[in-house]
Amino acid sequence: MPKDVPPRWDRRMQQRLARGEAAALGELYDRFASLVHSLAHRVLGDESAADRITREVFGYIWENPDAYDPKQGSLRSWVARVTQVQAVARLRQAELGRGSREDLERKVAGANAAARADFIVTSMPAPLRAALELAYFKRRDYRQAAADLNISEDEARRRLRLGLQLLSTANTLPREDIAPPGYGGSR
């Protein structure tokens, strides 16, 4: 499955969903179910809750295909955003009354940042992801990463810098209950 879904595919998929093509939903599910489930699991930390969110997200998409606006971004990003909104709403509901409002907001912010970081890493180009994985998981510096990847040290530094810049955006999310137009805010 290719990581980069062309915008043309996004528009066609939305049109097929709007026509009620069950095969389109199946294709969309095949392509994005693991993304939806992993983001929901990252936010909720519970396998069965992530399963429920996955069903809810694809149910929402099936019932509201026009909520997606291809002009606003990729279908993958929209699906991830719908998932995040649903999972955070479920987390808030589950945590209601278990602590202070501040504790809940800290937990939600942490879950949001973690889910966003996961999405960023899985969405970034393979060369950036490979450099970051070497640096993070194998504790390689840029020189060692360059040797492992058979690239120049300058290129390794560039990839690591860009990857880290992308990851740094994980903590700068808009409020989770406010989504851009066409990105399916809170239901």
mmCIF file of C-alpha atoms in Angstrom:
data_model
loop_
_atom_site.group_PDB
_atom_site.id
_atom_site.type_symbol
_atom_site.label_atom_id
_atom_site.label_comp_id
_atom_site.label_asym_id
_atom_site.label_seq_id
_atom_site.Cartn_x
_atom_site.Cartn_y
_atom_site.Cartn_z
ATOM 1 C CA MET A 1 0.000 0.000 0.000
ATOM 2 C CA PRO A 2 1.521 3.335 -1.008
ATOM 3 C CA LYS A 3 1.959 5.903 1.742
ATOM 4 C CA ASP A 4 1.236 8.872 -0.521
ATOM 5 C CA VAL A 5 -2.370 8.792 -1.654
ATOM 6 C CA PRO A 6 -2.833 11.038 -4.685
ATOM 7 C CA PRO A 7 -5.467 13.775 -4.364
ATOM 8 C CA ARG A 8 -7.242 12.389 -7.399
ATOM 9 C CA TRP A 9 -7.775 9.122 -5.540
ATOM 10 C CA ASP A 10 -9.133 11.107 -2.581
ATOM 11 C CA ARG A 11 -11.716 12.894 -4.747
ATOM 12 C CA ARG A 12 -12.779 9.687 -6.484
ATOM 13 C CA MET A 13 -13.094 7.871 -3.177
ATOM 14 C CA GLN A 14 -15.302 10.611 -1.767
ATOM 15 C CA GLN A 15 -17.500 10.513 -4.870
ATOM 16 C CA ARG A 16 -17.833 6.745 -4.640
ATOM 17 C CA LEU A 17 -18.748 6.962 -0.954
ATOM 18 C CA ALA A 18 -21.298 9.686 -1.693
ATOM 19 C CA ARG A 19 -22.894 7.347 -4.262
ATOM 20 C CA GLY A 20 -23.152 4.689 -1.561
ATOM 21 C CA GLU A 21 -20.668 2.216 -3.038
ATOM 22 C CA ALA A 22 -20.041 -0.377 -0.359
ATOM 23 C CA ALA A 23 -16.903 -1.486 -2.213
ATOM 24 C CA ALA A 24 -15.499 2.028 -1.722
ATOM 25 C CA LEU A 25 -15.961 1.764 2.026
ATOM 26 C CA GLY A 26 -14.215 -1.603 1.958
ATOM 27 C CA GLU A 27 -11.304 -0.151 0.009
ATOM 28 C CA LEU A 28 -11.084 2.825 2.361
ATOM 29 C CA TYR A 29 -11.193 0.482 5.352
ATOM 30 C CA ASP A 30 -8.430 -1.693 3.910
ATOM 31 C CA ARG A 31 -6.252 1.353 3.365
ATOM 32 C CA PHE A 32 -6.853 3.229 6.641
ATOM 33 C CA ALA A 33 -8.143 0.788 9.289
ATOM 34 C CA SER A 34 -4.707 0.208 10.800
ATOM 35 C CA LEU A 35 -4.111 3.972 10.979
ATOM 36 C CA VAL A 36 -7.490 4.562 12.649
ATOM 37 C CA HIS A 37 -7.043 1.713 15.108
ATOM 38 C CA SER A 38 -3.482 2.655 16.059
ATOM 39 C CA LEU A 39 -4.375 6.325 16.607
ATOM 40 C CA ALA A 40 -7.420 5.392 18.693
ATOM 41 C CA HIS A 41 -5.365 2.913 20.695
ATOM 42 C CA ARG A 42 -2.655 5.508 21.247
ATOM 43 C CA VAL A 43 -5.195 7.964 22.665
ATOM 44 C CA LEU A 44 -7.271 5.488 24.674
ATOM 45 C CA GLY A 45 -4.748 2.803 25.595
ATOM 46 C CA ASP A 46 -7.445 0.144 25.282
ATOM 47 C CA GLU A 47 -7.790 -2.412 22.495
ATOM 48 C CA SER A 48 -11.565 -2.850 22.694
ATOM 49 C CA ALA A 49 -12.139 0.925 22.868
ATOM 50 C CA ALA A 50 -9.906 1.339 19.801
ATOM 51 C CA ASP A 51 -11.987 -1.321 18.012
ATOM 52 C CA ARG A 52 -15.178 0.609 18.827
ATOM 53 C CA ILE A 53 -13.665 3.897 17.661
ATOM 54 C CA THR A 54 -12.564 2.235 14.420
ATOM 55 C CA ARG A 55 -16.123 1.064 13.768
ATOM 56 C CA GLU A 56 -17.518 4.486 14.683
ATOM 57 C CA VAL A 57 -15.085 6.361 12.439
ATOM 58 C CA PHE A 58 -15.879 4.252 9.383
ATOM 59 C CA GLY A 59 -19.580 4.470 10.222
ATOM 60 C CA TYR A 60 -19.275 8.245 10.368
ATOM 61 C CA ILE A 61 -17.433 8.322 7.039
ATOM 62 C CA TRP A 62 -20.072 6.100 5.436
ATOM 63 C CA GLU A 63 -22.902 8.303 6.708
ATOM 64 C CA ASN A 64 -21.143 11.643 6.045
ATOM 65 C CA PRO A 65 -18.891 11.347 2.981
ATOM 66 C CA ASP A 66 -19.549 15.001 2.113
ATOM 67 C CA ALA A 67 -17.955 16.114 5.400
ATOM 68 C CA TYR A 68 -14.600 15.615 3.690
ATOM 69 C CA ASP A 69 -13.425 18.503 1.525
ATOM 70 C CA PRO A 70 -10.520 17.527 -0.751
ATOM 71 C CA LYS A 71 -9.515 21.193 -0.983
ATOM 72 C CA GLN A 72 -8.700 21.172 2.747
ATOM 73 C CA GLY A 73 -6.196 18.320 2.667
ATOM 74 C CA SER A 74 -5.743 14.623 2.078
ATOM 75 C CA LEU A 75 -8.329 11.992 2.857
ATOM 76 C CA ARG A 76 -5.762 10.281 5.084
ATOM 77 C CA SER A 77 -5.385 13.438 7.185
ATOM 78 C CA TRP A 78 -9.139 13.875 7.427
ATOM 79 C CA VAL A 79 -9.645 10.262 8.522
ATOM 80 C CA ALA A 80 -6.915 10.729 11.139
ATOM 81 C CA ARG A 81 -8.563 13.939 12.349
ATOM 82 C CA VAL A 82 -12.004 12.300 12.618
ATOM 83 C CA THR A 83 -10.361 9.482 14.577
ATOM 84 C CA GLN A 84 -8.597 11.878 16.910
ATOM 85 C CA VAL A 85 -11.765 13.853 17.614
ATOM 86 C CA GLN A 86 -13.724 10.649 18.329
ATOM 87 C CA ALA A 87 -11.013 9.120 20.501
ATOM 88 C CA VAL A 88 -10.509 12.288 22.529
ATOM 89 C CA ALA A 89 -14.257 12.609 23.067
ATOM 90 C CA ARG A 90 -14.316 8.989 24.288
ATOM 91 C CA LEU A 91 -11.314 9.631 26.557
ATOM 92 C CA ARG A 92 -13.021 12.681 28.075
ATOM 93 C CA GLN A 93 -16.186 10.688 28.634
ATOM 94 C CA ALA A 94 -14.300 7.799 30.240
ATOM 95 C CA GLU A 95 -12.231 10.061 32.491
ATOM 96 C CA LEU A 96 -15.094 12.318 33.552
ATOM 97 C CA GLY A 97 -15.249 12.466 37.329
ATOM 98 C CA ARG A 98 -11.973 10.577 37.860
ATOM 99 C CA GLY A 99 -9.884 13.594 38.719
ATOM 100 C CA SER A 100 -9.618 17.305 38.363
ATOM 101 C CA ARG A 101 -10.370 19.130 35.122
ATOM 102 C CA GLU A 102 -6.669 20.011 34.866
ATOM 103 C CA ASP A 103 -5.666 16.342 35.154
ATOM 104 C CA LEU A 104 -8.125 15.442 32.417
ATOM 105 C CA GLU A 105 -6.866 18.186 30.125
ATOM 106 C CA ARG A 106 -3.235 17.123 30.717
ATOM 107 C CA LYS A 107 -4.125 13.533 29.863
ATOM 108 C CA VAL A 108 -6.027 14.612 26.740
ATOM 109 C CA ALA A 109 -3.179 16.907 25.628
ATOM 110 C CA GLY A 110 -0.639 14.117 26.141
ATOM 111 C CA ALA A 111 -2.759 11.601 24.242
ATOM 112 C CA ASN A 112 -3.300 14.108 21.442
ATOM 113 C CA ALA A 113 0.410 14.839 21.124
ATOM 114 C CA ALA A 114 1.302 11.136 21.153
ATOM 115 C CA ALA A 115 -1.291 10.294 18.512
ATOM 116 C CA ARG A 116 -0.214 13.231 16.366
ATOM 117 C CA ALA A 117 3.452 12.180 16.648
ATOM 118 C CA ASP A 118 2.532 8.631 15.589
ATOM 119 C CA PHE A 119 0.618 9.983 12.608
ATOM 120 C CA ILE A 120 3.466 12.308 11.625
ATOM 121 C CA VAL A 121 6.033 9.513 11.768
ATOM 122 C CA THR A 122 3.915 7.077 9.765
ATOM 123 C CA SER A 123 3.110 9.783 7.190
ATOM 124 C CA MET A 124 6.591 11.156 6.652
ATOM 125 C CA PRO A 125 8.654 10.017 3.678
ATOM 126 C CA ALA A 126 10.592 6.800 4.239
ATOM 127 C CA PRO A 127 14.061 8.453 4.078
ATOM 128 C CA LEU A 128 13.184 10.835 6.939
ATOM 129 C CA ARG A 129 11.571 8.066 8.965
ATOM 130 C CA ALA A 130 14.609 5.801 8.495
ATOM 131 C CA ALA A 131 16.988 8.496 9.738
ATOM 132 C CA LEU A 132 14.809 9.240 12.774
ATOM 133 C CA GLU A 133 14.430 5.565 13.614
ATOM 134 C CA LEU A 134 18.204 5.112 13.539
ATOM 135 C CA ALA A 135 18.708 8.149 15.772
ATOM 136 C CA TYR A 136 15.929 7.318 18.222
ATOM 137 C CA PHE A 137 15.784 3.541 18.448
ATOM 138 C CA LYS A 138 19.395 2.687 17.700
ATOM 139 C CA ARG A 139 20.901 5.832 19.271
ATOM 140 C CA ARG A 140 22.893 6.696 16.152
ATOM 141 C CA ASP A 141 24.292 10.197 15.718
ATOM 142 C CA TYR A 142 24.135 11.844 12.298
ATOM 143 C CA ARG A 143 27.529 10.437 11.267
ATOM 144 C CA GLN A 144 26.534 6.880 12.151
ATOM 145 C CA ALA A 145 23.125 7.338 10.516
ATOM 146 C CA ALA A 146 24.837 8.601 7.355
ATOM 147 C CA ALA A 147 27.050 5.515 7.266
ATOM 148 C CA ASP A 148 24.118 3.156 7.943
ATOM 149 C CA LEU A 149 21.989 4.794 5.240
ATOM 150 C CA ASN A 150 24.887 5.195 2.813
ATOM 151 C CA ILE A 151 24.291 8.939 2.448
ATOM 152 C CA SER A 152 26.413 12.025 3.112
ATOM 153 C CA GLU A 153 26.648 13.464 6.613
ATOM 154 C CA ASP A 154 25.040 16.674 5.359
ATOM 155 C CA GLU A 155 22.100 14.696 4.001
ATOM 156 C CA ALA A 156 21.762 12.777 7.282
ATOM 157 C CA ARG A 157 21.715 16.067 9.231
ATOM 158 C CA ARG A 158 19.133 17.484 6.838
ATOM 159 C CA ARG A 159 16.870 14.443 7.181
ATOM 160 C CA LEU A 160 17.144 14.403 10.960
ATOM 161 C CA ARG A 161 16.516 18.145 11.207
ATOM 162 C CA LEU A 162 13.461 17.996 8.946
ATOM 163 C CA GLY A 163 12.077 14.920 10.696
ATOM 164 C CA LEU A 164 12.471 16.564 14.091
ATOM 165 C CA GLN A 165 10.866 19.759 12.816
ATOM 166 C CA LEU A 166 7.871 17.745 11.644
ATOM 167 C CA LEU A 167 7.670 15.939 14.983
ATOM 168 C CA SER A 168 7.859 19.200 16.906
ATOM 169 C CA THR A 169 4.469 20.133 15.462
ATOM 170 C CA ALA A 170 2.859 17.288 17.428
ATOM 171 C CA ASN A 171 2.506 19.560 20.459
ATOM 172 C CA THR A 172 1.060 22.497 18.535
ATOM 173 C CA LEU A 173 -2.376 21.139 17.759
ATOM 174 C CA PRO A 174 -5.495 23.231 17.586
ATOM 175 C CA ARG A 175 -8.084 22.384 20.185
ATOM 176 C CA GLU A 176 -9.387 18.916 19.396
ATOM 177 C CA ASP A 177 -13.021 20.001 19.329
ATOM 178 C CA ILE A 178 -12.351 22.542 16.575
ATOM 179 C CA ALA A 179 -11.697 21.120 13.142
ATOM 180 C CA PRO A 180 -11.078 22.979 9.898
ATOM 181 C CA PRO A 181 -14.103 23.190 7.574
ATOM 182 C CA GLY A 182 -14.721 19.885 5.879
ATOM 183 C CA TYR A 183 -12.703 18.010 8.478
ATOM 184 C CA GLY A 184 -15.592 16.597 10.494
ATOM 185 C CA GLY A 185 -15.411 18.311 13.876
ATOM 186 C CA SER A 186 -17.178 16.931 16.928
ATOM 187 C CA ARG A 187 -20.341 15.041 16.162
#
